[in-house]
Coordinates of C-alpha atoms in Angstrom, one line a residue:
Chain A
N1 CA -8.0 7.2 -17.4
A2 CA -5.4 4.4 -17.5
G3 CA -4.6 5.0 -13.8
V4 CA -1.2 3.8 -12.8
T5 CA 0.7 1.8 -15.5
Q6 CA 3.9 -0.2 -15.0
T7 CA 6.3 -1.8 -17.5
P8 CA 7.5 -4.5 -17.9
K9 CA 5.1 -7.0 -16.2
F10 CA 7.9 -9.6 -15.8
Q11 CA 11.7 -9.3 -16.0
V12 CA 14.6 -11.7 -15.5
L13 CA 18.0 -10.2 -14.9
K14 CA 21.4 -11.6 -14.2
T15 CA 23.4 -10.5 -11.2
G16 CA 25.1 -7.2 -11.9
Q17 CA 22.8 -6.1 -14.7
S18 CA 21.0 -2.7 -14.4
M19 CA 17.5 -1.9 -15.6
T20 CA 14.8 0.7 -15.1
L21 CA 11.2 -0.1 -14.1
Q22 CA 8.8 2.3 -15.6
C23 CA 5.8 3.9 -13.9
A24 CA 3.3 6.4 -15.2
Q25 CA 0.1 7.9 -14.0
D26 CA -2.5 10.1 -15.7
M27 CA -4.3 11.4 -12.7
N28 CA -2.1 14.4 -12.1
H29 CA -1.1 13.2 -8.6
E30 CA 1.8 14.9 -7.0
Y31 CA 2.8 12.0 -4.7
M32 CA 4.2 8.8 -6.1
S33 CA 6.0 5.9 -4.5
W34 CA 7.7 2.6 -5.1
Y35 CA 7.2 -0.4 -3.0
R36 CA 8.7 -3.9 -3.1
Q37 CA 6.9 -7.0 -1.8
D38 CA 8.7 -10.2 -1.1
P39 CA 6.7 -13.5 -1.1
G40 CA 4.3 -13.7 1.9
M41 CA 5.4 -10.3 3.2
G42 CA 4.0 -6.8 3.4
L43 CA 5.0 -3.9 1.2
R44 CA 8.2 -2.0 2.0
L45 CA 8.7 1.6 0.8
I46 CA 11.7 2.1 -1.4
H47 CA 11.5 5.7 -2.6
Y48 CA 8.8 8.3 -2.9
S49 CA 8.3 11.7 -4.5
V50 CA 6.1 14.6 -3.4
G51 CA 6.3 16.3 -6.8
A52 CA 8.4 16.8 -9.9
G53 CA 12.1 17.3 -9.0
I54 CA 11.6 16.1 -5.4
T55 CA 12.4 12.6 -4.2
D56 CA 13.2 11.0 -0.8
Q57 CA 14.2 7.7 0.6
G58 CA 11.8 5.1 2.1
E59 CA 12.6 2.1 4.3
V60 CA 14.8 0.1 1.9
P61 CA 16.4 2.5 -0.6
N62 CA 19.8 0.8 -1.0
G63 CA 20.5 -0.4 -4.5
Y64 CA 17.8 1.7 -6.1
N65 CA 17.7 5.2 -7.7
V66 CA 14.7 7.3 -8.7
S67 CA 14.1 10.6 -10.5
R68 CA 11.0 12.6 -11.1
S69 CA 11.3 14.9 -14.0
T70 CA 7.6 15.1 -14.7
T71 CA 4.4 14.7 -12.7
E72 CA 3.4 11.7 -14.7
D73 CA 6.5 9.5 -14.6
F74 CA 8.5 8.0 -11.7
P75 CA 11.0 5.4 -12.9
L76 CA 12.9 3.2 -10.6
R77 CA 16.4 2.2 -11.5
L78 CA 18.3 -0.9 -10.3
L79 CA 22.0 0.0 -10.4
S80 CA 23.5 -3.5 -10.2
A81 CA 20.9 -6.2 -9.7
A82 CA 21.4 -8.7 -6.9
P83 CA 19.4 -11.9 -6.1
S84 CA 18.1 -10.2 -2.9
Q85 CA 16.2 -7.8 -5.2
T86 CA 14.0 -10.6 -6.5
S87 CA 10.6 -9.3 -5.6
V88 CA 7.4 -7.8 -7.0
Y89 CA 7.6 -4.1 -7.4
F90 CA 4.5 -1.8 -7.1
C91 CA 4.3 1.8 -8.1
A92 CA 1.6 4.0 -6.5
S93 CA 0.3 7.5 -6.9
Q94 CA -1.7 9.4 -4.5
D95 CA -4.2 12.2 -4.3
R96 CA -3.1 13.8 -1.0
G97 CA -5.9 16.1 -0.4
L98 CA -6.7 17.6 3.0
R99 CA -9.5 15.1 3.6
T100 CA -8.7 12.2 1.4
D101 CA -5.5 10.2 1.1
T102 CA -6.0 7.4 -1.3
Q103 CA -3.2 5.5 -3.0
Y104 CA -3.7 3.9 -6.4
F105 CA -1.4 1.0 -7.2
G106 CA -0.2 -0.3 -10.5
P107 CA -0.3 -3.9 -11.5
G108 CA 3.2 -4.6 -10.4
T109 CA 6.5 -5.8 -12.0
R110 CA 7.7 -9.3 -11.1
L111 CA 11.5 -9.2 -11.1
T112 CA 13.7 -12.2 -10.8
V113 CA 17.5 -11.8 -10.4
L114 CA 19.6 -14.9 -11.1
Chain B
L1 CA 5.1 7.7 12.1
A2 CA 2.5 5.9 14.0
K3 CA 3.2 2.2 14.3
T4 CA 0.3 -0.2 13.7
T5 CA -0.2 -3.7 15.0
Q6 CA -2.7 -6.2 13.5
P7 CA -3.3 -9.9 13.8
I8 CA -1.1 -11.9 11.4
S9 CA -4.0 -14.0 10.2
M10 CA -7.8 -14.7 10.7
D11 CA -10.2 -17.3 9.5
S12 CA -13.9 -17.1 9.0
Y13 CA -16.8 -18.6 7.0
E14 CA -19.0 -17.3 4.3
G15 CA -21.9 -15.2 5.5
Q16 CA -20.2 -14.2 8.8
E17 CA -19.3 -10.7 9.8
V18 CA -15.5 -10.3 10.2
N19 CA -13.9 -7.7 12.4
I20 CA -10.2 -6.9 12.1
T21 CA -8.7 -4.7 14.8
C22 CA -5.6 -2.5 14.4
S23 CA -3.8 -0.9 17.3
H24 CA -2.1 2.4 16.9
N25 CA -1.2 3.7 20.3
N26 CA 0.9 6.7 19.2
I27 CA -1.5 8.1 16.6
A28 CA -1.1 11.8 16.2
T29 CA -3.9 14.4 16.2
N30 CA -3.7 15.0 12.5
D31 CA -3.5 11.3 11.5
Y32 CA -6.2 9.5 9.6
I33 CA -6.7 5.7 9.6
T34 CA -6.8 4.0 6.2
W35 CA -7.4 0.4 5.3
Y36 CA -6.3 -1.4 2.1
Q37 CA -7.1 -4.8 0.6
Q38 CA -4.7 -6.9 -1.4
F39 CA -5.5 -9.9 -3.5
P40 CA -2.7 -12.3 -4.7
S41 CA -0.7 -10.9 -7.6
Q42 CA -2.4 -7.5 -7.4
G43 CA -1.5 -4.1 -5.9
P44 CA -3.4 -3.0 -2.8
R45 CA -6.8 -1.4 -3.2
F46 CA -8.2 1.3 -1.0
I47 CA -11.2 0.2 1.1
I48 CA -12.1 2.9 3.7
Q49 CA -10.6 5.8 5.6
G50 CA -11.7 7.6 8.7
Y51 CA -10.7 10.0 11.5
K52 CA -13.1 9.2 14.3
T53 CA -16.3 7.5 15.3
K54 CA -17.8 5.4 12.4
V55 CA -17.4 5.5 8.7
T56 CA -19.4 3.2 6.3
N57 CA -19.3 2.7 2.6
E58 CA -20.6 0.0 0.3
V59 CA -17.7 -2.4 1.1
A60 CA -17.0 -2.0 4.8
S61 CA -17.4 -0.1 8.1
L62 CA -14.7 1.4 10.1
F63 CA -15.1 1.9 13.9
I64 CA -12.8 4.3 15.7
P65 CA -13.2 4.8 19.5
A66 CA -12.9 8.2 21.1
D67 CA -9.2 7.7 22.1
R68 CA -8.4 6.7 18.5
K69 CA -5.7 4.3 19.7
S70 CA -7.3 1.4 17.8
S71 CA -9.7 0.9 14.9
T72 CA -11.8 -2.0 13.7
L73 CA -12.5 -2.8 10.1
S74 CA -15.8 -4.6 9.8
L75 CA -16.7 -6.7 6.7
P76 CA -20.4 -7.7 6.7
R77 CA -21.4 -11.1 5.4
V78 CA -18.1 -12.1 3.9
S79 CA -17.8 -14.3 0.8
L80 CA -14.9 -16.4 -0.6
S81 CA -13.9 -13.4 -2.7
D82 CA -13.0 -11.5 0.5
T83 CA -10.0 -13.7 1.1
A84 CA -7.1 -11.3 0.9
V85 CA -4.6 -9.4 3.0
Y86 CA -5.9 -6.3 4.8
Y87 CA -3.5 -3.5 5.8
C88 CA -4.1 -0.8 8.4
L89 CA -2.2 2.5 7.8
V90 CA -2.0 5.6 10.0
G91 CA -0.8 8.9 8.7
R92 CA -1.5 12.5 7.9
T93 CA -3.5 13.4 4.8
G94 CA -1.7 15.9 2.5
G95 CA 1.8 16.9 3.2
A96 CA 5.0 15.2 2.4
S97 CA 5.2 12.4 5.0
K98 CA 6.1 8.9 3.7
I99 CA 3.4 6.1 3.8
I100 CA 4.5 2.9 5.4
F101 CA 2.6 -0.4 5.2
G102 CA 2.8 -3.0 8.0
S103 CA 2.6 -6.8 7.5
G104 CA -1.2 -6.8 7.2
T105 CA -3.8 -9.4 8.3
R106 CA -4.2 -12.4 6.0
L107 CA -8.0 -13.2 6.0
S108 CA -9.1 -16.6 4.8
I109 CA -12.8 -17.3 4.2
R110 CA -14.0 -20.9 4.0
P111 CA -17.2 -22.2 2.5

Protein backbone atom coordinates (compact mmCIF):
# COMPACT_ATOMS: atom_id res chain seq x y z
CA ASN A 1 0.00 0.00 0.00
CA ALA A 2 1.22 3.50 -0.83
CA GLY A 3 -0.96 4.99 1.92
CA VAL A 4 -1.78 8.65 1.34
CA THR A 5 0.00 10.38 -1.53
CA GLN A 6 0.05 14.09 -2.31
CA THR A 7 1.24 15.98 -5.35
CA PRO A 8 3.03 18.23 -5.88
CA LYS A 9 5.51 18.36 -2.99
CA PHE A 10 6.34 22.00 -3.62
CA GLN A 11 4.52 24.73 -5.53
CA VAL A 12 5.02 28.45 -6.08
CA LEU A 13 2.07 30.50 -7.34
CA LYS A 14 1.49 34.12 -8.15
CA THR A 15 -1.38 35.96 -6.54
CA GLY A 16 -4.60 35.28 -8.41
CA GLN A 17 -3.53 31.99 -9.95
CA SER A 18 -5.56 28.85 -9.36
CA MET A 19 -4.36 25.32 -8.87
CA THR A 20 -5.38 21.91 -7.57
CA LEU A 21 -3.57 19.97 -4.90
CA GLN A 22 -3.95 16.25 -5.46
CA CYS A 23 -4.54 13.65 -2.75
CA ALA A 24 -5.07 9.95 -3.15
CA GLN A 25 -5.33 6.99 -0.77
CA ASP A 26 -5.37 3.27 -1.44
CA MET A 27 -6.73 2.08 1.93
CA ASN A 28 -10.42 2.29 0.97
CA HIS A 29 -11.10 4.82 3.71
CA GLU A 30 -14.36 6.69 3.58
CA TYR A 31 -13.23 9.72 5.56
CA MET A 32 -10.70 12.16 4.07
CA SER A 33 -9.70 15.65 5.06
CA TRP A 34 -7.48 18.60 4.20
CA TYR A 35 -5.53 20.62 6.74
CA ARG A 36 -3.24 23.58 6.46
CA GLN A 37 -0.36 24.29 8.80
CA ASP A 38 1.25 27.69 9.02
CA PRO A 39 4.81 28.00 10.41
CA GLY A 40 4.96 27.19 14.12
CA MET A 41 1.21 26.58 14.31
CA GLY A 42 -1.10 23.61 14.67
CA LEU A 43 -3.19 22.08 11.92
CA ARG A 44 -6.42 23.74 10.84
CA LEU A 45 -9.14 21.79 9.08
CA ILE A 46 -10.11 23.19 5.65
CA HIS A 47 -12.63 20.67 4.26
CA TYR A 48 -13.49 17.07 4.89
CA SER A 49 -15.45 14.28 3.27
CA VAL A 50 -17.23 11.30 4.80
CA GLY A 51 -17.58 9.47 1.50
CA ALA A 52 -17.78 9.83 -2.26
CA GLY A 53 -20.09 12.69 -3.18
CA ILE A 54 -20.21 14.12 0.36
CA THR A 55 -18.08 17.06 1.51
CA ASP A 56 -18.34 19.62 4.28
CA GLN A 57 -16.53 22.67 5.55
CA GLY A 58 -13.95 22.70 8.29
CA GLU A 59 -12.56 25.62 10.28
CA VAL A 60 -11.02 27.64 7.43
CA PRO A 61 -12.84 26.81 4.16
CA ASN A 62 -12.79 30.22 2.48
CA GLY A 63 -10.79 30.33 -0.75
CA TYR A 64 -10.81 26.55 -1.21
CA ASN A 65 -13.06 24.09 -3.00
CA VAL A 66 -13.15 20.30 -2.77
CA SER A 67 -14.92 17.48 -4.53
CA ARG A 68 -15.04 13.74 -3.91
CA SER A 69 -16.04 11.80 -6.98
CA THR A 70 -14.29 8.58 -5.90
CA THR A 71 -13.33 6.99 -2.59
CA GLU A 72 -9.64 7.20 -3.51
CA ASP A 73 -9.25 10.86 -4.53
CA PHE A 74 -9.90 14.11 -2.70
CA PRO A 75 -8.46 17.11 -4.58
CA LEU A 76 -8.25 20.59 -3.04
CA ARG A 77 -8.66 23.52 -5.37
CA LEU A 78 -7.40 27.03 -4.69
CA LEU A 79 -9.69 29.37 -6.60
CA SER A 80 -7.57 32.55 -6.64
CA ALA A 81 -4.37 32.20 -4.67
CA ALA A 82 -3.49 34.83 -2.06
CA PRO A 83 -0.30 35.30 -0.02
CA SER A 84 -2.30 34.36 3.10
CA GLN A 85 -2.63 30.87 1.65
CA THR A 86 1.11 30.29 1.87
CA SER A 87 1.28 27.20 4.06
CA VAL A 88 1.92 23.48 4.18
CA TYR A 89 -1.11 21.45 3.18
CA PHE A 90 -1.71 17.97 4.55
CA CYS A 91 -4.24 15.49 3.31
CA ALA A 92 -5.41 12.68 5.59
CA SER A 93 -7.59 9.64 5.34
CA GLN A 94 -9.16 7.79 8.20
CA ASP A 95 -10.41 4.41 9.14
CA ARG A 96 -13.44 5.43 11.20
CA GLY A 97 -14.32 2.14 12.74
CA LEU A 98 -16.40 1.85 15.87
CA ARG A 99 -13.38 1.22 18.08
CA THR A 100 -10.51 2.78 16.18
CA ASP A 101 -10.21 6.22 14.71
CA THR A 102 -6.77 6.63 13.22
CA GLN A 103 -5.86 9.25 10.66
CA TYR A 104 -3.09 8.63 8.14
CA PHE A 105 -1.42 11.72 6.77
CA GLY A 106 0.28 12.38 3.47
CA PRO A 107 3.74 13.95 3.20
CA GLY A 108 2.36 17.43 2.60
CA THR A 109 2.49 20.07 -0.13
CA ARG A 110 4.49 23.19 0.63
CA LEU A 111 2.77 26.11 -1.13
CA THR A 112 4.16 29.61 -1.52
CA VAL A 113 2.03 32.39 -2.96
CA LEU A 114 3.92 35.46 -4.12
CA LEU B 1 -16.73 19.28 19.78
CA ALA B 2 -14.76 18.87 22.97
CA LYS B 3 -12.08 21.56 23.33
CA THR B 4 -8.66 20.46 24.51
CA THR B 5 -5.99 22.38 26.42
CA GLN B 6 -2.34 21.36 26.48
CA PRO B 7 0.88 23.05 27.58
CA ILE B 8 2.43 24.98 24.72
CA SER B 9 5.89 23.54 25.31
CA MET B 10 7.88 21.20 27.55
CA ASP B 11 11.57 20.42 27.96
CA SER B 12 13.18 17.25 29.24
CA TYR B 13 16.39 15.23 29.04
CA GLU B 14 17.30 11.96 27.45
CA GLY B 15 16.39 8.94 29.56
CA GLN B 16 13.67 10.73 31.52
CA GLU B 17 9.98 9.87 31.57
CA VAL B 18 7.84 12.64 30.08
CA ASN B 19 4.19 13.17 30.92
CA ILE B 20 2.05 15.52 28.85
CA THR B 21 -1.38 16.31 30.24
CA CYS B 22 -4.38 17.35 28.18
CA SER B 23 -7.56 18.86 29.64
CA HIS B 24 -10.92 18.16 28.00
CA ASN B 25 -13.58 19.21 30.48
CA ASN B 26 -16.55 18.86 28.12
CA ILE B 27 -15.72 15.41 26.78
CA ALA B 28 -18.83 13.53 25.70
CA THR B 29 -19.79 9.99 26.66
CA ASN B 30 -18.95 8.59 23.22
CA ASP B 31 -15.69 10.49 22.77
CA TYR B 32 -12.32 8.79 22.54
CA ILE B 33 -8.97 10.44 23.29
CA THR B 34 -6.28 10.23 20.64
CA TRP B 35 -2.69 11.46 20.59
CA TYR B 36 -0.61 12.25 17.51
CA GLN B 37 3.08 13.04 17.08
CA GLN B 38 4.45 15.38 14.44
CA PHE B 39 8.07 15.80 13.40
CA PRO B 40 9.18 18.87 11.43
CA SER B 41 8.21 18.78 7.76
CA GLN B 42 6.09 15.66 8.22
CA GLY B 43 2.42 14.93 8.70
CA PRO B 44 1.19 13.86 12.16
CA ARG B 45 1.49 10.22 13.12
CA PHE B 46 -0.92 8.31 15.35
CA ILE B 47 0.56 7.34 18.73
CA ILE B 48 -2.17 6.01 20.98
CA GLN B 49 -5.91 6.09 21.60
CA GLY B 50 -8.05 5.27 24.59
CA TYR B 51 -11.44 5.62 26.22
CA LYS B 52 -10.80 5.10 29.94
CA THR B 53 -8.25 3.86 32.49
CA LYS B 54 -4.92 2.96 30.94
CA VAL B 55 -3.75 2.01 27.47
CA THR B 56 -0.20 0.96 26.65
CA ASN B 57 1.55 0.19 23.39
CA GLU B 58 5.16 -0.09 22.28
CA VAL B 59 5.53 3.69 22.06
CA ALA B 60 3.62 5.23 24.96
CA SER B 61 1.04 4.89 27.70
CA LEU B 62 -2.17 6.83 28.04
CA PHE B 63 -3.71 7.42 31.46
CA ILE B 64 -7.34 8.50 31.70
CA PRO B 65 -8.94 9.13 35.11
CA ALA B 66 -12.45 8.02 35.93
CA ASP B 67 -14.04 11.41 35.18
CA ARG B 68 -12.26 11.50 31.77
CA LYS B 69 -11.87 15.28 31.96
CA SER B 70 -8.15 14.98 31.36
CA SER B 71 -5.63 12.51 30.01
CA THR B 72 -1.89 12.06 30.29
CA LEU B 73 0.42 10.82 27.59
CA SER B 74 3.47 9.15 29.10
CA LEU B 75 6.66 8.63 27.10
CA PRO B 76 9.11 6.36 28.93
CA ARG B 77 12.85 7.04 28.74
CA VAL B 78 12.75 9.64 26.00
CA SER B 79 15.52 10.12 23.46
CA LEU B 80 16.48 13.02 21.21
CA SER B 81 14.30 11.51 18.49
CA ASP B 82 11.20 12.13 20.62
CA THR B 83 11.56 15.86 20.03
CA ALA B 84 8.31 16.69 18.26
CA VAL B 85 4.91 18.31 18.63
CA TYR B 86 2.28 16.20 20.38
CA TYR B 87 -1.43 16.74 19.76
CA CYS B 88 -4.33 15.61 21.93
CA LEU B 89 -7.66 15.12 20.16
CA VAL B 90 -11.07 14.25 21.53
CA GLY B 91 -13.91 12.99 19.38
CA ARG B 92 -16.27 10.18 18.55
CA THR B 93 -15.07 7.20 16.59
CA GLY B 94 -17.01 6.47 13.45
CA GLY B 95 -19.68 8.84 12.28
CA ALA B 96 -19.34 12.05 10.33
CA SER B 97 -18.01 14.52 12.88
CA LYS B 98 -15.10 16.73 11.88
CA ILE B 99 -11.70 16.21 13.51
CA ILE B 100 -10.07 19.32 14.90
CA PHE B 101 -6.44 19.64 15.98
CA GLY B 102 -5.39 22.07 18.69
CA SER B 103 -2.05 23.83 18.93
CA GLY B 104 -0.24 20.85 20.44
CA THR B 105 2.68 20.61 22.88
CA ARG B 106 6.17 21.22 21.55
CA LEU B 107 8.44 18.75 23.36
CA SER B 108 12.19 19.38 23.29
CA ILE B 109 14.56 16.68 24.51
CA ARG B 110 18.11 17.65 25.45
CA PRO B 111 21.18 15.40 25.77
